[in-house]
């Protein structure tokens, strides 16, 4: 659904960042769903790397 909407409205679609986080059990809370504190630097860097080109451009 999301890829189709991104294409229809010509908007960027970021890949699901949690795919890489799930592969590192040490980055997950005990519930197995939410990333823990140790995962936050990775998530912040991942987001910044992908979002910066989308917001730092001349309109």
PDB file of N, CA and C in Angstrom:
ATOM      1  N   UNK A   1       0.814  -1.174   0.000  1.00  0.00           N
ATOM      2  CA  UNK A   1       0.000   0.000   0.000  1.00  0.00           C
ATOM      3  C   UNK A   1       0.876   1.263   0.000  1.00  0.00           C
ATOM      4  N   UNK A   2       1.879   1.336   0.879  1.00  0.00           N
ATOM      5  CA  UNK A   2       2.693   2.547   0.972  1.00  0.00           C
ATOM      6  C   UNK A   2       3.509   2.816  -0.292  1.00  0.00           C
ATOM      7  N   UNK A   3       4.118   1.802  -0.893  1.00  0.00           N
ATOM      8  CA  UNK A   3       4.821   2.075  -2.150  1.00  0.00           C
ATOM      9  C   UNK A   3       3.887   2.623  -3.237  1.00  0.00           C
ATOM     10  N   UNK A   4       2.690   2.106  -3.314  1.00  0.00           N
ATOM     11  CA  UNK A   4       1.738   2.581  -4.319  1.00  0.00           C
ATOM     12  C   UNK A   4       1.344   4.034  -4.059  1.00  0.00           C
ATOM     13  N   UNK A   5       1.119   4.382  -2.803  1.00  0.00           N
ATOM     14  CA  UNK A   5       0.772   5.764  -2.473  1.00  0.00           C
ATOM     15  C   UNK A   5       1.928   6.713  -2.763  1.00  0.00           C
ATOM     16  N   UNK A   6       3.139   6.296  -2.422  1.00  0.00           N
ATOM     17  CA  UNK A   6       4.312   7.130  -2.695  1.00  0.00           C
ATOM     18  C   UNK A   6       4.444   7.383  -4.189  1.00  0.00           C
ATOM     19  N   UNK A   7       4.219   6.362  -4.971  1.00  0.00           N
ATOM     20  CA  UNK A   7       4.307   6.515  -6.429  1.00  0.00           C
ATOM     21  C   UNK A   7       3.181   7.407  -6.949  1.00  0.00           C
ATOM     22  N   UNK A   8       1.973   7.161  -6.479  1.00  0.00           N
ATOM     23  CA  UNK A   8       0.817   7.932  -6.949  1.00  0.00           C
ATOM     24  C   UNK A   8       0.971   9.422  -6.660  1.00  0.00           C
ATOM     25  N   UNK A   9       1.477   9.746  -5.477  1.00  0.00           N
ATOM     26  CA  UNK A   9       1.590  11.147  -5.079  1.00  0.00           C
ATOM     27  C   UNK A   9       2.995  11.712  -5.269  1.00  0.00           C
ATOM     28  N   UNK A  10       3.873  10.920  -5.881  1.00  0.00           N
ATOM     29  CA  UNK A  10       5.243  11.338  -6.172  1.00  0.00           C
ATOM     30  C   UNK A  10       5.948  11.879  -4.927  1.00  0.00           C
ATOM     31  N   UNK A  11       5.930  11.056  -3.879  1.00  0.00           N
ATOM     32  CA  UNK A  11       6.607  11.422  -2.640  1.00  0.00           C
ATOM     33  C   UNK A  11       7.618  10.336  -2.282  1.00  0.00           C
ATOM     34  N   UNK A  12       8.691  10.711  -1.603  1.00  0.00           N
ATOM     35  CA  UNK A  12       9.701   9.719  -1.229  1.00  0.00           C
ATOM     36  C   UNK A  12       9.146   8.721  -0.218  1.00  0.00           C
ATOM     37  N   UNK A  13       9.663   7.535  -0.284  1.00  0.00           N
ATOM     38  CA  UNK A  13       9.298   6.491   0.671  1.00  0.00           C
ATOM     39  C   UNK A  13      10.583   5.920   1.243  1.00  0.00           C
ATOM     40  N   UNK A  14      10.732   6.036   2.545  1.00  0.00           N
ATOM     41  CA  UNK A  14      11.914   5.487   3.200  1.00  0.00           C
ATOM     42  C   UNK A  14      11.701   4.010   3.490  1.00  0.00           C
ATOM     43  N   UNK A  15      12.759   3.224   3.402  1.00  0.00           N
ATOM     44  CA  UNK A  15      12.634   1.819   3.789  1.00  0.00           C
ATOM     45  C   UNK A  15      12.359   1.712   5.286  1.00  0.00           C
ATOM     46  N   UNK A  16      11.905   0.576   5.711  1.00  0.00           N
ATOM     47  CA  UNK A  16      11.568   0.346   7.115  1.00  0.00           C
ATOM     48  C   UNK A  16      12.851   0.206   7.921  1.00  0.00           C
ATOM     49  N   UNK A  17      13.148   1.191   8.760  1.00  0.00           N
ATOM     50  CA  UNK A  17      14.410   1.212   9.495  1.00  0.00           C
ATOM     51  C   UNK A  17      14.547   0.078  10.501  1.00  0.00           C
ATOM     52  N   UNK A  18      13.443  -0.449  10.970  1.00  0.00           N
ATOM     53  CA  UNK A  18      13.510  -1.473  12.019  1.00  0.00           C
ATOM     54  C   UNK A  18      14.066  -2.799  11.518  1.00  0.00           C
ATOM     55  N   UNK A  19      14.107  -3.000  10.209  1.00  0.00           N
ATOM     56  CA  UNK A  19      14.650  -4.264   9.698  1.00  0.00           C
ATOM     57  C   UNK A  19      16.060  -4.500  10.223  1.00  0.00           C
ATOM     58  N   UNK A  20      16.880  -3.455  10.247  1.00  0.00           N
ATOM     59  CA  UNK A  20      18.250  -3.606  10.728  1.00  0.00           C
ATOM     60  C   UNK A  20      18.311  -3.694  12.248  1.00  0.00           C
ATOM     61  N   UNK A  21      17.390  -3.038  12.925  1.00  0.00           N
ATOM     62  CA  UNK A  21      17.375  -3.051  14.389  1.00  0.00           C
ATOM     63  C   UNK A  21      16.961  -4.427  14.905  1.00  0.00           C
ATOM     64  N   UNK A  22      15.962  -5.025  14.282  1.00  0.00           N
ATOM     65  CA  UNK A  22      15.485  -6.343  14.711  1.00  0.00           C
ATOM     66  C   UNK A  22      16.582  -7.405  14.664  1.00  0.00           C
ATOM     67  N   UNK A  23      17.542  -7.220  13.786  1.00  0.00           N
ATOM     68  CA  UNK A  23      18.608  -8.212  13.643  1.00  0.00           C
ATOM     69  C   UNK A  23      19.608  -8.182  14.790  1.00  0.00           C
ATOM     70  N   UNK A  24      19.505  -7.179  15.649  1.00  0.00           N
ATOM     71  CA  UNK A  24      20.418  -7.050  16.784  1.00  0.00           C
ATOM     72  C   UNK A  24      19.606  -7.140  18.080  1.00  0.00           C
ATOM     73  N   UNK A  25      19.496  -8.324  18.655  1.00  0.00           N
ATOM     74  CA  UNK A  25      18.689  -8.490  19.871  1.00  0.00           C
ATOM     75  C   UNK A  25      19.109  -7.552  21.001  1.00  0.00           C
ATOM     76  N   UNK A  26      20.384  -7.184  21.034  1.00  0.00           N
ATOM     77  CA  UNK A  26      20.862  -6.296  22.092  1.00  0.00           C
ATOM     78  C   UNK A  26      20.296  -4.880  21.943  1.00  0.00           C
ATOM     79  N   UNK A  27      19.681  -4.582  20.803  1.00  0.00           N
ATOM     80  CA  UNK A  27      19.069  -3.274  20.574  1.00  0.00           C
ATOM     81  C   UNK A  27      17.570  -3.266  20.865  1.00  0.00           C
ATOM     82  N   UNK A  28      17.033  -4.401  21.303  1.00  0.00           N
ATOM     83  CA  UNK A  28      15.595  -4.486  21.522  1.00  0.00           C
ATOM     84  C   UNK A  28      15.265  -4.561  23.008  1.00  0.00           C
ATOM     85  N   UNK A  29      14.124  -3.971  23.376  1.00  0.00           N
ATOM     86  CA  UNK A  29      13.642  -4.096  24.745  1.00  0.00           C
ATOM     87  C   UNK A  29      13.160  -5.525  24.966  1.00  0.00           C
ATOM     88  N   UNK A  30      12.900  -5.852  26.202  1.00  0.00           N
ATOM     89  CA  UNK A  30      12.475  -7.210  26.539  1.00  0.00           C
ATOM     90  C   UNK A  30      11.174  -7.617  25.851  1.00  0.00           C
ATOM     91  N   UNK A  31      10.353  -6.630  25.460  1.00  0.00           N
ATOM     92  CA  UNK A  31       9.093  -6.980  24.793  1.00  0.00           C
ATOM     93  C   UNK A  31       9.307  -7.467  23.358  1.00  0.00           C
ATOM     94  N   UNK A  32      10.538  -7.299  22.830  1.00  0.00           N
ATOM     95  CA  UNK A  32      10.841  -7.753  21.481  1.00  0.00           C
ATOM     96  C   UNK A  32      10.223  -6.913  20.378  1.00  0.00           C
ATOM     97  N   UNK A  33       9.602  -5.808  20.743  1.00  0.00           N
ATOM     98  CA  UNK A  33       8.923  -4.958  19.772  1.00  0.00           C
ATOM     99  C   UNK A  33       9.606  -3.598  19.632  1.00  0.00           C
ATOM    100  N   UNK A  34      10.010  -3.042  20.750  1.00  0.00           N
ATOM    101  CA  UNK A  34      10.523  -1.675  20.761  1.00  0.00           C
ATOM    102  C   UNK A  34      12.039  -1.634  20.896  1.00  0.00           C
ATOM    103  N   UNK A  35      12.679  -0.724  20.155  1.00  0.00           N
ATOM    104  CA  UNK A  35      14.124  -0.571  20.293  1.00  0.00           C
ATOM    105  C   UNK A  35      14.459   0.054  21.650  1.00  0.00           C
ATOM    106  N   UNK A  36      15.606  -0.312  22.165  1.00  0.00           N
ATOM    107  CA  UNK A  36      16.031   0.220  23.453  1.00  0.00           C
ATOM    108  C   UNK A  36      16.950   1.427  23.268  1.00  0.00           C
ATOM    109  N   UNK A  37      17.496   1.901  24.370  1.00  0.00           N
ATOM    110  CA  UNK A  37      18.377   3.066  24.367  1.00  0.00           C
ATOM    111  C   UNK A  37      19.597   2.848  23.479  1.00  0.00           C
ATOM    112  N   UNK A  38      20.136   1.648  23.472  1.00  0.00           N
ATOM    113  CA  UNK A  38      21.342   1.373  22.687  1.00  0.00           C
ATOM    114  C   UNK A  38      21.105   1.509  21.182  1.00  0.00           C
ATOM    115  N   UNK A  39      19.875   1.346  20.744  1.00  0.00           N
ATOM    116  CA  UNK A  39      19.553   1.441  19.318  1.00  0.00           C
ATOM    117  C   UNK A  39      19.390   2.880  18.844  1.00  0.00           C
ATOM    118  N   UNK A  40      19.204   3.805  19.765  1.00  0.00           N
ATOM    119  CA  UNK A  40      18.864   5.175  19.378  1.00  0.00           C
ATOM    120  C   UNK A  40      19.923   5.874  18.521  1.00  0.00           C
ATOM    121  N   UNK A  41      21.221   5.738  18.803  1.00  0.00           N
ATOM    122  CA  UNK A  41      22.197   6.380  17.909  1.00  0.00           C
ATOM    123  C   UNK A  41      22.102   5.863  16.469  1.00  0.00           C
ATOM    124  N   UNK A  42      21.910   4.563  16.313  1.00  0.00           N
ATOM    125  CA  UNK A  42      21.760   4.005  14.966  1.00  0.00           C
ATOM    126  C   UNK A  42      20.519   4.582  14.286  1.00  0.00           C
ATOM    127  N   UNK A  43      19.400   4.605  15.005  1.00  0.00           N
ATOM    128  CA  UNK A  43      18.151   5.097  14.428  1.00  0.00           C
ATOM    129  C   UNK A  43      18.284   6.572  14.046  1.00  0.00           C
ATOM    130  N   UNK A  44      18.879   7.371  14.926  1.00  0.00           N
ATOM    131  CA  UNK A  44      19.050   8.799  14.640  1.00  0.00           C
ATOM    132  C   UNK A  44      19.915   9.011  13.397  1.00  0.00           C
ATOM    133  N   UNK A  45      21.004   8.277  13.301  1.00  0.00           N
ATOM    134  CA  UNK A  45      21.887   8.407  12.138  1.00  0.00           C
ATOM    135  C   UNK A  45      21.180   7.931  10.871  1.00  0.00           C
ATOM    136  N   UNK A  46      20.473   6.828  10.969  1.00  0.00           N
ATOM    137  CA  UNK A  46      19.743   6.275   9.825  1.00  0.00           C
ATOM    138  C   UNK A  46      18.741   7.294   9.297  1.00  0.00           C
ATOM    139  N   UNK A  47      17.966   7.872  10.220  1.00  0.00           N
ATOM    140  CA  UNK A  47      16.959   8.859   9.821  1.00  0.00           C
ATOM    141  C   UNK A  47      17.610  10.110   9.243  1.00  0.00           C
ATOM    142  N   UNK A  48      18.622  10.631   9.917  1.00  0.00           N
ATOM    143  CA  UNK A  48      19.274  11.865   9.464  1.00  0.00           C
ATOM    144  C   UNK A  48      19.862  11.697   8.068  1.00  0.00           C
ATOM    145  N   UNK A  49      20.493  10.573   7.829  1.00  0.00           N
ATOM    146  CA  UNK A  49      21.107  10.318   6.528  1.00  0.00           C
ATOM    147  C   UNK A  49      20.073  10.319   5.408  1.00  0.00           C
ATOM    148  N   UNK A  50      18.907   9.794   5.677  1.00  0.00           N
ATOM    149  CA  UNK A  50      17.885   9.677   4.638  1.00  0.00           C
ATOM    150  C   UNK A  50      16.966  10.894   4.541  1.00  0.00           C
ATOM    151  N   UNK A  51      16.767  11.586   5.661  1.00  0.00           N
ATOM    152  CA  UNK A  51      15.873  12.741   5.638  1.00  0.00           C
ATOM    153  C   UNK A  51      16.563  14.026   5.197  1.00  0.00           C
ATOM    154  N   UNK A  52      17.840  14.173   5.510  1.00  0.00           N
ATOM    155  CA  UNK A  52      18.551  15.413   5.176  1.00  0.00           C
ATOM    156  C   UNK A  52      18.435  15.779   3.696  1.00  0.00           C
ATOM    157  N   UNK A  53      18.645  14.854   2.776  1.00  0.00           N
ATOM    158  CA  UNK A  53      18.518  15.233   1.358  1.00  0.00           C
ATOM    159  C   UNK A  53      17.099  15.674   0.975  1.00  0.00           C
ATOM    160  N   UNK A  54      16.123  15.262   1.743  1.00  0.00           N
ATOM    161  CA  UNK A  54      14.738  15.612   1.421  1.00  0.00           C
ATOM    162  C   UNK A  54      14.355  16.993   1.936  1.00  0.00           C
ATOM    163  N   UNK A  55      15.021  17.454   2.995  1.00  0.00           N
ATOM    164  CA  UNK A  55      14.656  18.744   3.583  1.00  0.00           C
ATOM    165  C   UNK A  55      15.684  19.834   3.310  1.00  0.00           C
ATOM    166  N   UNK A  56      16.874  19.479   2.922  1.00  0.00           N
ATOM    167  CA  UNK A  56      17.929  20.453   2.662  1.00  0.00           C
ATOM    168  C   UNK A  56      18.088  20.695   1.169  1.00  0.00           C
ATOM    169  N   UNK A  57      17.056  21.209   0.568  1.00  0.00           N
ATOM    170  CA  UNK A  57      17.136  21.496  -0.860  1.00  0.00           C
ATOM    171  C   UNK A  57      16.479  22.840  -1.134  1.00  0.00           C
ATOM    172  N   UNK A  58      16.859  23.452  -2.224  1.00  0.00           N
ATOM    173  CA  UNK A  58      16.261  24.728  -2.623  1.00  0.00           C
ATOM    174  C   UNK A  58      14.926  24.465  -3.302  1.00  0.00           C
ATOM    175  N   UNK A  59      13.939  25.229  -2.896  1.00  0.00           N
ATOM    176  CA  UNK A  59      12.597  25.052  -3.475  1.00  0.00           C
ATOM    177  C   UNK A  59      12.364  26.030  -4.598  1.00  0.00           C
TER     178      UNK A  59
END
